[in-house]
Short mmCIF file of C-alpha atoms in Angstrom, two decimals:
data_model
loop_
_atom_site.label_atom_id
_atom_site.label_comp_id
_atom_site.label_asym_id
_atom_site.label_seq_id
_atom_site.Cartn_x
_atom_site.Cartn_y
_atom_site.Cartn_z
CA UNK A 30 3.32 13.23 6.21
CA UNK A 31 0.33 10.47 5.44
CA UNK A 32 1.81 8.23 3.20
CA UNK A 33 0.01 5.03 1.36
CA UNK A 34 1.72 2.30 -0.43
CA UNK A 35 0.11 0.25 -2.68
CA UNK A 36 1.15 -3.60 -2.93
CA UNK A 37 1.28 -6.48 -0.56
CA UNK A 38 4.11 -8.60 -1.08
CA UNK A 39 7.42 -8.49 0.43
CA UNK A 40 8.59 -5.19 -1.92
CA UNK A 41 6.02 -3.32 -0.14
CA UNK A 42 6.90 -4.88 3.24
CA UNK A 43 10.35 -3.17 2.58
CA UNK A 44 9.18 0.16 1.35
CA UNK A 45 7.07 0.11 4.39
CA UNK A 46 10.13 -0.71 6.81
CA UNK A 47 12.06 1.95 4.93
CA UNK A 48 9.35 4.61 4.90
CA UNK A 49 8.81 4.08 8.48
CA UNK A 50 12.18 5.45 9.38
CA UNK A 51 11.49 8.51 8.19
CA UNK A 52 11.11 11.28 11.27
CA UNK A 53 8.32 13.54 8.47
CA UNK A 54 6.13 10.50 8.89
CA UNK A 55 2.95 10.62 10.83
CA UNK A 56 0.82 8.00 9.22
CA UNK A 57 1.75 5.09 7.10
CA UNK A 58 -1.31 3.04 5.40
CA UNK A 59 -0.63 0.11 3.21
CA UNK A 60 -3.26 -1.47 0.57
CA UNK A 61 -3.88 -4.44 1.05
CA UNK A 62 -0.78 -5.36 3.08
CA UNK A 63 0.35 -8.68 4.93
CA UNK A 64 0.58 -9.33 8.28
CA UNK A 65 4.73 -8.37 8.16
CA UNK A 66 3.24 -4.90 6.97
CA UNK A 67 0.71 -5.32 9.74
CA UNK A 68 3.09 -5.01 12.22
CA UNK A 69 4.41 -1.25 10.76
CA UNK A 70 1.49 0.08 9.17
CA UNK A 71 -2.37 -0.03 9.35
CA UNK A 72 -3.27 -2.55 6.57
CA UNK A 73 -6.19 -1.20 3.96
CA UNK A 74 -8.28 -4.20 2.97
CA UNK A 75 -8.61 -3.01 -0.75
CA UNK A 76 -6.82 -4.81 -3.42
CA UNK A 77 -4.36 -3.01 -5.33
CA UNK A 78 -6.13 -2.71 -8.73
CA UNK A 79 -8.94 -1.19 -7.11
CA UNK A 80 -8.50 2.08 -8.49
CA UNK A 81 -11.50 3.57 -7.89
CA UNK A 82 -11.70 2.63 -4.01
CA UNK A 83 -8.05 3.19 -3.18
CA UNK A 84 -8.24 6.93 -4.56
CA UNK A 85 -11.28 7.47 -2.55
CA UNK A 86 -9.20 6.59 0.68
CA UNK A 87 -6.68 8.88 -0.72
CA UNK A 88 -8.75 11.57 -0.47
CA UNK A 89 -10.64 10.69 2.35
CA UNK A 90 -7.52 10.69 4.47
CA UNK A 91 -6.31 14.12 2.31
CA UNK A 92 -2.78 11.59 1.78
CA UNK A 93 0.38 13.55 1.10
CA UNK A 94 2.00 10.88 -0.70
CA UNK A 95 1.08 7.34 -2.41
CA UNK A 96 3.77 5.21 -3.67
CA UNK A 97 2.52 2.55 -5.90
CA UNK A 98 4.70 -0.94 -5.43
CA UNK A 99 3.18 -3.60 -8.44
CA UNK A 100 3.45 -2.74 -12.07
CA UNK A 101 -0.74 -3.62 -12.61
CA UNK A 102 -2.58 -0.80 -10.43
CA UNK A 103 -0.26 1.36 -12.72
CA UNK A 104 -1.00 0.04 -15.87
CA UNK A 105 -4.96 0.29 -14.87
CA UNK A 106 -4.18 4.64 -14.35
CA UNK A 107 -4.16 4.71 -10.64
CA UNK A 108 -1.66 7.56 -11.14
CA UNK A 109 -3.84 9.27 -13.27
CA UNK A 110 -7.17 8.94 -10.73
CA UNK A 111 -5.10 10.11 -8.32
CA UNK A 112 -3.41 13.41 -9.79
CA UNK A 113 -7.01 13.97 -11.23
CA UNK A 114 -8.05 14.50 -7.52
CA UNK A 115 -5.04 16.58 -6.70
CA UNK A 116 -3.19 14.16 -4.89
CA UNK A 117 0.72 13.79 -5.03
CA UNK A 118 1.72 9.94 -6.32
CA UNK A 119 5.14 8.47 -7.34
CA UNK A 120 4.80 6.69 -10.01
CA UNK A 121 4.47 6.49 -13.62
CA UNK A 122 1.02 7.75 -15.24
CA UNK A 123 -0.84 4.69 -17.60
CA UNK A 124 0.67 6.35 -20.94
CA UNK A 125 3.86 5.91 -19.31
CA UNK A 126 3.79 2.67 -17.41
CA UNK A 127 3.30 1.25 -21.19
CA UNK A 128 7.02 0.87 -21.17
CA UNK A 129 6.20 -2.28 -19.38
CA UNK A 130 2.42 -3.12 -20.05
CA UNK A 131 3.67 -3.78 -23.22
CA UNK A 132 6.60 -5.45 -24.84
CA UNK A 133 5.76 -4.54 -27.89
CA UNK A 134 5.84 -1.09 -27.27
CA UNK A 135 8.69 -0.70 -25.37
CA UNK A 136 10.74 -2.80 -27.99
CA UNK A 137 9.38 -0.50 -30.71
CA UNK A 138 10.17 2.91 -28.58
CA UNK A 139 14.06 1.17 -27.67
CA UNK A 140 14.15 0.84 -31.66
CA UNK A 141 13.03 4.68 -32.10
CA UNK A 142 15.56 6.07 -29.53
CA UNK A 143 18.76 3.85 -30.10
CA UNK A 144 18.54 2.40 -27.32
CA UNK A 145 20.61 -1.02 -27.48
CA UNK A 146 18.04 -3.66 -27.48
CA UNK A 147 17.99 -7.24 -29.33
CA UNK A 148 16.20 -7.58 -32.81
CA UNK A 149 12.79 -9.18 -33.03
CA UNK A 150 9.87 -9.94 -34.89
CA UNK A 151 6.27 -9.70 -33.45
CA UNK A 152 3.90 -12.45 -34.14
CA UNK A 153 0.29 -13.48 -33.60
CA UNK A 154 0.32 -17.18 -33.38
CA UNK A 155 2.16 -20.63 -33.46
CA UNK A 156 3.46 -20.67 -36.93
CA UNK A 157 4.67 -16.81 -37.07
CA UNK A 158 6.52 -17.88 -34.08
CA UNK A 159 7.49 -21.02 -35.81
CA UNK A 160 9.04 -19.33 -38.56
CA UNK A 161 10.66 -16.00 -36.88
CA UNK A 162 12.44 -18.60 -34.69
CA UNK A 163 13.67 -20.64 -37.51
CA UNK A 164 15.48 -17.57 -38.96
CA UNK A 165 16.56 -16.30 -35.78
CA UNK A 166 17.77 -19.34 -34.96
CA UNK A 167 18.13 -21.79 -31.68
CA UNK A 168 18.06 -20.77 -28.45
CA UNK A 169 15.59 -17.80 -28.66
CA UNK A 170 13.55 -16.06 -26.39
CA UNK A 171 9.67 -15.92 -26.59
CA UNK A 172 8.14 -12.94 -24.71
CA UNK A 173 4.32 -12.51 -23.78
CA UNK A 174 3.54 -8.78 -24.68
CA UNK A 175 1.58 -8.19 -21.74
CA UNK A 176 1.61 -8.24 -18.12
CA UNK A 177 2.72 -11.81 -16.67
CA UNK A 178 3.93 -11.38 -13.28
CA UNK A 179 7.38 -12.18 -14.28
CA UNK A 180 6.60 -15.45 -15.58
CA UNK A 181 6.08 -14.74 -19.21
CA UNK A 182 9.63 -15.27 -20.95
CA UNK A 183 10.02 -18.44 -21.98
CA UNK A 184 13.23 -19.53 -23.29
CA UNK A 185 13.83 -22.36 -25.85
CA UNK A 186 16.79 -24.20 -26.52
CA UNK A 187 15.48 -27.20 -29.28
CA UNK A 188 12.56 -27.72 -31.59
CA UNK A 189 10.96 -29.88 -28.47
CA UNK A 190 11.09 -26.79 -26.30
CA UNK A 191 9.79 -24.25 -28.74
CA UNK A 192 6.44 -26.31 -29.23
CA UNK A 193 5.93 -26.88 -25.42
CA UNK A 194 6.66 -22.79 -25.45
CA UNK A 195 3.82 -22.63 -28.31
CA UNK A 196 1.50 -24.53 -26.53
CA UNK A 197 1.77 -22.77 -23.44
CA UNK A 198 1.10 -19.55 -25.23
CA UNK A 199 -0.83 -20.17 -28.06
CA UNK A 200 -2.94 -22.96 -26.78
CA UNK A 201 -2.97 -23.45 -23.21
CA UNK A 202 -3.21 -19.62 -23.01
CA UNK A 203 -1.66 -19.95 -19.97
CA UNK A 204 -0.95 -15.84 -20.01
CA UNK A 205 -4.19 -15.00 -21.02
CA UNK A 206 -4.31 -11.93 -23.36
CA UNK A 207 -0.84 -10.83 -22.64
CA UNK A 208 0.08 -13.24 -25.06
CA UNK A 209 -2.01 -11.70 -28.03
CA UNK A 210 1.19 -10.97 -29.42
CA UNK A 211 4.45 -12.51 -28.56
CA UNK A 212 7.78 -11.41 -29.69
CA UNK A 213 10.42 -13.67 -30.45
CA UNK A 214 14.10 -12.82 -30.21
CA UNK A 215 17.25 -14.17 -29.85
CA UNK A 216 19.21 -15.69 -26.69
CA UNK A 217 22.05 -12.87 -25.61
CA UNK A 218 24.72 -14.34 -24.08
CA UNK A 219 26.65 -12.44 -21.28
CA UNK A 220 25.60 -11.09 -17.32
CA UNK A 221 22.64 -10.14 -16.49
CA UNK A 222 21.55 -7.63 -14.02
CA UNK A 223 19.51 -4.59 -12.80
CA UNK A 224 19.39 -1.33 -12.79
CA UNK A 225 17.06 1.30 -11.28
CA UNK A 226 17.00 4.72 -10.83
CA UNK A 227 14.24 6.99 -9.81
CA UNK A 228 13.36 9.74 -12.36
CA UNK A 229 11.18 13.46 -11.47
CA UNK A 230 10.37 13.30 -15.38
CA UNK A 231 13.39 14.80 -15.96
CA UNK A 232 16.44 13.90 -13.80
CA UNK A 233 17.54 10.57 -13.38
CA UNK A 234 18.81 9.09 -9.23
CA UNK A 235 20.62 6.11 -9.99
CA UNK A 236 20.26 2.95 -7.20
CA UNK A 237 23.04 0.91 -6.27
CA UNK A 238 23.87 -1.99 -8.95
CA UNK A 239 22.16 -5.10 -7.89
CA UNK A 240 21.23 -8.62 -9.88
CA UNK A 241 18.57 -10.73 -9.71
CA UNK A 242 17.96 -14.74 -9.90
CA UNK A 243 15.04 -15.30 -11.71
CA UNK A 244 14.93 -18.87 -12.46
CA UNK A 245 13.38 -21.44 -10.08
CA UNK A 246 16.29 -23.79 -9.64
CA UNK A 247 19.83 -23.93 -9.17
CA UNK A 248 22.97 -23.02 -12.17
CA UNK A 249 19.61 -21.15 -13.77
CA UNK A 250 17.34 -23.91 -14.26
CA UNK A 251 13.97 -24.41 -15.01
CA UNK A 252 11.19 -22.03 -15.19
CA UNK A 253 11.39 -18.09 -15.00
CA UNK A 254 10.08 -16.66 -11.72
CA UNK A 255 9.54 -13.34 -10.06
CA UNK A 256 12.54 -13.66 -8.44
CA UNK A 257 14.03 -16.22 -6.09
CA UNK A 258 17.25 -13.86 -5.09
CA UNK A 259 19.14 -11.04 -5.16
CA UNK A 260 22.22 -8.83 -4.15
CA UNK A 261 23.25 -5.79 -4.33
CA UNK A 262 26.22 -4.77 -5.20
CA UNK A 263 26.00 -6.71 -8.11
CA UNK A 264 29.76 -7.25 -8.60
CA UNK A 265 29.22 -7.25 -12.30
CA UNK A 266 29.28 -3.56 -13.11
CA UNK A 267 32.33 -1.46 -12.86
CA UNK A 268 31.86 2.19 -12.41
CA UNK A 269 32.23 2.93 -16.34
CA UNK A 270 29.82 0.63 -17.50
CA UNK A 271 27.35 2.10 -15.21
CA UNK A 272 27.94 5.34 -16.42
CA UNK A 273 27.70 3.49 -19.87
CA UNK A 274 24.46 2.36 -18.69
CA UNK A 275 23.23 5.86 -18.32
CA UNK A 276 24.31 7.39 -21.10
CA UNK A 277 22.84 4.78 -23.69
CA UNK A 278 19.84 2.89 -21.83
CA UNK A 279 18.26 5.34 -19.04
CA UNK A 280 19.01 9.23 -19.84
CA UNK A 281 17.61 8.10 -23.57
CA UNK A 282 14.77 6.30 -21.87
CA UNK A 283 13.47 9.30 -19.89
CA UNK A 284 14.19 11.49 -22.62
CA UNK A 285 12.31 9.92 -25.51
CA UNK A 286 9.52 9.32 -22.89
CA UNK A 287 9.12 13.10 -22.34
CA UNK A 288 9.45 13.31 -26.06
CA UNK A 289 6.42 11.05 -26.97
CA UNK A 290 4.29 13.08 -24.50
CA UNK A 291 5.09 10.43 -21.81
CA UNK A 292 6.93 11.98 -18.84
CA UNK A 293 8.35 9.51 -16.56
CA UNK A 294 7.90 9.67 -12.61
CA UNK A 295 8.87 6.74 -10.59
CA UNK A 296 11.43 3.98 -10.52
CA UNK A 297 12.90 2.88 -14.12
CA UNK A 298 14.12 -0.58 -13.87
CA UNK A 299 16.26 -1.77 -16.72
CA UNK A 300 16.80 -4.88 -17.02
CA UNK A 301 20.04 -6.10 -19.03
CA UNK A 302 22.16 -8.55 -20.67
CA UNK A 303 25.59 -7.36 -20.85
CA UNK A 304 27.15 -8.77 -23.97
CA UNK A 305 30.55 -8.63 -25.46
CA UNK A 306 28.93 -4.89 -27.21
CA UNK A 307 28.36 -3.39 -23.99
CA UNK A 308 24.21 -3.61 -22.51
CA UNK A 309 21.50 -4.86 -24.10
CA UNK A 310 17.73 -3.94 -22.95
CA UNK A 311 15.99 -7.46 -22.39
CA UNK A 312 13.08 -5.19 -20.67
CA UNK A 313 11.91 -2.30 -18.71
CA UNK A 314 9.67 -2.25 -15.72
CA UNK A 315 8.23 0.48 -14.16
CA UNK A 316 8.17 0.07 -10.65
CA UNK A 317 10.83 -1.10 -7.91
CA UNK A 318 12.16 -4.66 -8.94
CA UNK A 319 11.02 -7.71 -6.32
CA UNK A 320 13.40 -8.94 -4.65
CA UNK A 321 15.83 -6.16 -6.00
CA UNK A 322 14.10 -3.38 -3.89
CA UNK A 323 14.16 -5.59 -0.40
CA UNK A 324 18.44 -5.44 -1.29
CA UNK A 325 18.84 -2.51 -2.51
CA UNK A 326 16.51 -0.28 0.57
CA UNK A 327 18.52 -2.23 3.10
CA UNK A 328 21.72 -0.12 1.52
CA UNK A 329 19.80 2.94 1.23
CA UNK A 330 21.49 5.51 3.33
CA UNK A 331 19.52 8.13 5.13
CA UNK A 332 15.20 9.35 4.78
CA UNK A 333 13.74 8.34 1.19
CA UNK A 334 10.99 9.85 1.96
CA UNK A 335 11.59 13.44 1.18
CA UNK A 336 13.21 12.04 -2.27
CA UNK A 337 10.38 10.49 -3.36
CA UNK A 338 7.77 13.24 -2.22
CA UNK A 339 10.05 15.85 -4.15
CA UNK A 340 10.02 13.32 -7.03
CA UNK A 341 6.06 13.49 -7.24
CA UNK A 342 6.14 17.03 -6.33
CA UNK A 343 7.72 17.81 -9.02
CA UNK A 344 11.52 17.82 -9.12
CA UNK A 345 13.93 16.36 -7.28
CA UNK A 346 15.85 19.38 -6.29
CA UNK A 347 18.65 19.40 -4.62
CA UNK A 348 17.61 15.38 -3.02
CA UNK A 349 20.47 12.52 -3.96
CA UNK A 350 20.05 9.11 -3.26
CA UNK A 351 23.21 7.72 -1.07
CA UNK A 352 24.24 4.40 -0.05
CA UNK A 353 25.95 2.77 2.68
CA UNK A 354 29.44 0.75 1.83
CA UNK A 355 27.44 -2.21 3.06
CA UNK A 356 26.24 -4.91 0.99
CA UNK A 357 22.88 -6.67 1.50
CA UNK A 358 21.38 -9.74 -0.04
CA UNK A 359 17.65 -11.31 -0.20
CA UNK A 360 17.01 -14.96 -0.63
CA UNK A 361 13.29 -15.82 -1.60
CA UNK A 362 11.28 -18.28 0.15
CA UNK A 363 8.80 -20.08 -2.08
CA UNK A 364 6.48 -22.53 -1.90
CA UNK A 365 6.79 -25.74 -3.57
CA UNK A 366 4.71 -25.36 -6.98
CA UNK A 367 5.76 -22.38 -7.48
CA UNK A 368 5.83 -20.93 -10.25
CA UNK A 369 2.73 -22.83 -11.19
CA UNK A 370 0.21 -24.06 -8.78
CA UNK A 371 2.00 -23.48 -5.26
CA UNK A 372 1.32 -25.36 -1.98
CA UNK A 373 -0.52 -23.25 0.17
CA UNK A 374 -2.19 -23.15 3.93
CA UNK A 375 0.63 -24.33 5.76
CA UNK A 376 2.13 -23.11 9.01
CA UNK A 377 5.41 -21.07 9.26
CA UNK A 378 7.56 -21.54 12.23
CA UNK A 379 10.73 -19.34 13.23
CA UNK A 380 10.03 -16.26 12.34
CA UNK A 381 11.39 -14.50 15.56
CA UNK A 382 14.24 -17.04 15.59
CA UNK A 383 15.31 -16.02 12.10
CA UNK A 384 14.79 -12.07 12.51
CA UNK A 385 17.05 -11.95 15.50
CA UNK A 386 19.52 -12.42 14.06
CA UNK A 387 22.52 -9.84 13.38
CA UNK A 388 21.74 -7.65 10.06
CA UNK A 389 18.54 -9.67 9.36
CA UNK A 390 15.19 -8.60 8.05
CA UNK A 391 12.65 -10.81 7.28
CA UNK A 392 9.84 -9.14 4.92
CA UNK A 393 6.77 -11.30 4.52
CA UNK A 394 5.83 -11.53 0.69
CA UNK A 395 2.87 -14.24 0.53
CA UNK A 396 1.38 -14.76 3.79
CA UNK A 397 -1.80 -14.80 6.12
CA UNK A 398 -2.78 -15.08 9.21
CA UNK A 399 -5.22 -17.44 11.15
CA UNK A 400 -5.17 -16.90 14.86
CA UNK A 401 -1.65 -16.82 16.80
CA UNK A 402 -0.18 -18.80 13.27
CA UNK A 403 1.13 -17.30 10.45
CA UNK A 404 0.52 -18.93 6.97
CA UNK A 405 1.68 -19.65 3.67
CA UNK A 406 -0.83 -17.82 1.03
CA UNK A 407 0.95 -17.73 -2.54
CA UNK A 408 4.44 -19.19 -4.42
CA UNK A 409 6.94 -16.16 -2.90
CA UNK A 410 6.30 -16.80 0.76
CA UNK A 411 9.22 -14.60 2.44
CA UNK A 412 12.13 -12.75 1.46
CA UNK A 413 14.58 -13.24 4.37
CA UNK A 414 17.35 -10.62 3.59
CA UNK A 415 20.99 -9.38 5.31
CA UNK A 416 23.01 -6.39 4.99
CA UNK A 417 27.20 -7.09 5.94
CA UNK A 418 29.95 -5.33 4.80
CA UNK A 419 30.88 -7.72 2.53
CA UNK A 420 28.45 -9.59 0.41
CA UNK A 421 30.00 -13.38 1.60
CA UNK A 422 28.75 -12.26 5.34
CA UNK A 423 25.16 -10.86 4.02
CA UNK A 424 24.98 -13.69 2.17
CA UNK A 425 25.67 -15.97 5.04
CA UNK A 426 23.71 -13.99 7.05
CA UNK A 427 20.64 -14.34 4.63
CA UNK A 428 20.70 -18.30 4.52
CA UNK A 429 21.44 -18.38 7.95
CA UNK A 430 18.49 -16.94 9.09
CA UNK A 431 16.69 -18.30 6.11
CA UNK A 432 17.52 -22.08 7.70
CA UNK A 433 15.27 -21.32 11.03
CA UNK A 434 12.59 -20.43 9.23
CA UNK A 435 10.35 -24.23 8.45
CA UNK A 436 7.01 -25.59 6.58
CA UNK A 437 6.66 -28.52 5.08
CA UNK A 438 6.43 -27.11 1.40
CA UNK A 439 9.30 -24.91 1.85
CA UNK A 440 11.92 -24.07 -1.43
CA UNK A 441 14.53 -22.04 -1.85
CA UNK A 442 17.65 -21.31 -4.44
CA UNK A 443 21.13 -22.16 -2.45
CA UNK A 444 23.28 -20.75 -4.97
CA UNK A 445 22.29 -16.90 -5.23
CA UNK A 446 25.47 -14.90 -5.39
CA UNK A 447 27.89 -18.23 -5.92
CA UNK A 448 28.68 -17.64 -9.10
CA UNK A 449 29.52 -13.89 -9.11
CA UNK A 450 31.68 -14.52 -6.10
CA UNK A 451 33.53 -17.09 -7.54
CA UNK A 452 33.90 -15.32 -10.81
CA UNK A 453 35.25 -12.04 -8.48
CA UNK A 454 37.42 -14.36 -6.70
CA UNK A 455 39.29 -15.86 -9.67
CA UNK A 456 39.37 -12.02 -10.66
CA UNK A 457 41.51 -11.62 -7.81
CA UNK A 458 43.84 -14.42 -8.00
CA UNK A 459 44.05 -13.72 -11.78
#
């Protein structure tokens, strides 16, 4: 099979690596790439919203399958320019990647279905914001509706940090239109983690549990990110409450999508709070979560490939997902800046060192190169990742490896998975 992924950060480095195991393979092609994806696939240089020009390679190359990594080409209808031509895609079509375009409309469709979900109001500008959080009351959460790469929830604690919130919304427009309309909710209080399945439109393939980090520091601190960490298992999620999960958040999901004339194809990420009342939607994305996916594909037992071209095909048929008893675990390399206005141009070293290492894989995420060096080109410069059988050793594993990797500007979290282990620990001795 040709295949195509769309993307070029460090989830489509490991859809690549996972793809490429695959023995129906012939050609892989990713769009644009980075020179980790370089190195397993022949890089397209077209950008991933470039609708237009990707689905004329498509077809050029008659392409079996595409599978579409960031949420944006999606929300622009590459799915639908490329079904229009007869070509096989996994991934939701524009009407349904809406579910995460818009935070509005996903919090009115979770209100529709009963699917647990916080209250909220929707407002238009500082002082509707102003007053929704003043009945809500302090700490809330203020969302921008739109696409912000991850860095549009902005949580407040005090009066002083709900006007620096307002400003950066409502003034600064730092999100640009996606902040048109903002909701405002309250803080939940509980765990939160993933959870992704991939759906045919009709049938639902769970994933493994897994949890992201998405704040830039340390104990959860400071700004929201894309993602700075994750693990899979999760350790938070006992076999009930995943099956909880399913029966009240992603079974409704799919369902009232096909409903509203929305069918669902791709990966349904849910991502949740889980309170004292059992989960809570805080959002849904629409595409593999990043760093999530670079955990969760190193547990992935056996070819996805023939899963997700059944999924696009149609139906999933008689294809299950299966995992190995392994755990894995992804620490983020940034940049310092990040998630703001990142250091770039600066020269890795220890790649090799670092991806020699037992159970490593190091997926390159934001990255370019310039002669025989390989530099840094964005906030989220690597995701160096392990898979162990337990998650202590992957997670040892990951920040070993992550430790020979240097340049100057170089951040990272150094607590991802600490608390959960600690919290399963005293579990134990409990």
């Amino acid at each position: 099979m040709k295949v195509l992924v769309i993307g070029g950060g460090g989830r489509e480095h490991a859809l690549c690596w996972k793809l490429r195991q695959s023995p129906l393979l012939t050609e892989l092609y990713c769009a644009p790439g980075n020179p980790g994806i370089g190195e397993i696939a022949d890089l397209v240089p077209t950008a991933a919203e470039e609708v237009q020009r990707l689905a004329d390679f498509a077809a050029d190359l008659s392409i079996d399958l595409t599978v579409v990594g960031p949420e944006l080409p999606l929300t622009l209808g590459i799915v639908d320019e490329l079904q229009r031509r007869g070509l096989h895609v996994f991934g939701p079509t524009r009407a349904a990647a809406e579910l995460e375009g818009s935070k509005v409309f996903a919090k009115a469709f979770m209100q529709r279905h009963g699917i647990p979900t916080a209250e909220a109001f929707v407002v238009h500008d500082a002082e509707e914001a102003r007053r929704s959080a003043k009945k809500l009351g302090l700490p809330a959460v203020l969302k921008a509706d739109g696409l912000a790469a991850g860095k549009g929830v902005l949580i407040v604690h005090d009066k002083d940090e709900l006007e620096e919130a307002l400003a950066v919304l409502f003034d600064e427009r730092r999100f640009g239109s996606a902040s048109d309309r903002v909701i405002v909710e309250p803080f939940l209080v509980g765990e939160e983690v993933s959870f992704l399945a991939l759906s045919d439109g009709d049938r639902l393939l769970p994933f493994a549990t897994s949890k992201d980090y998405k704040r830039i520091g340390e104990d959860d601190s400071g700004p929201n990110t894309g993602g700075m960490g994750a693990h899979s298992p999760s350790l938070l999620l006992s076999s009930e409450q995943c099956a909880d999960i399913m029966e009240r958040v992603m079974r409704p999901a799919v369902a009232g999508m096909a409903e509203e004339g929305r069918p669902f194809v791709g990966v349904l990420y849910a991502g949740l709070m889980m309170t004292a009342d059992g989960p809570s939607v805080l959002e849904f994305n629409v595409r593999f979560g990043d760093p999530e996916a670079q955990a969760l594909l190193l547990r992935v037992d056996g070819d996805l490939l023939p899963v997700l071209a059944a999924g696009a095909g149609g139906g999933f048929g008689s294809q299950r997902l299966r995992f190995r008893k392994a755990a894995a675990a992804c620490i983020v390399l940034a940049s310092e800046g990040y998630p703001g206005r990142p250091v770039k141009g600066e020269v890795i070293e220890g790649l090799e060192r670092a991806a020699a290492l037992p159970g490593v894989e190091v997926f390159h995420a934001a990255t370019r190169e310039e002669g025989e060096h390989v530099l840094t080109n964005g906030g989220r410069v690597l995701n160096v990742c392990a898979s162990a059988l337990h998650l202590t050793d992957a997670l040892k594993r990951a920040y070993a490896a992550a430790a020979e990797i240097s340049w100057p500007s170089k951040v990272l979290r150094r607590d991802v998975g600490r608390r959960v282990l600690e919290q399963k620990s005293a579990a134990v001795r409990g």
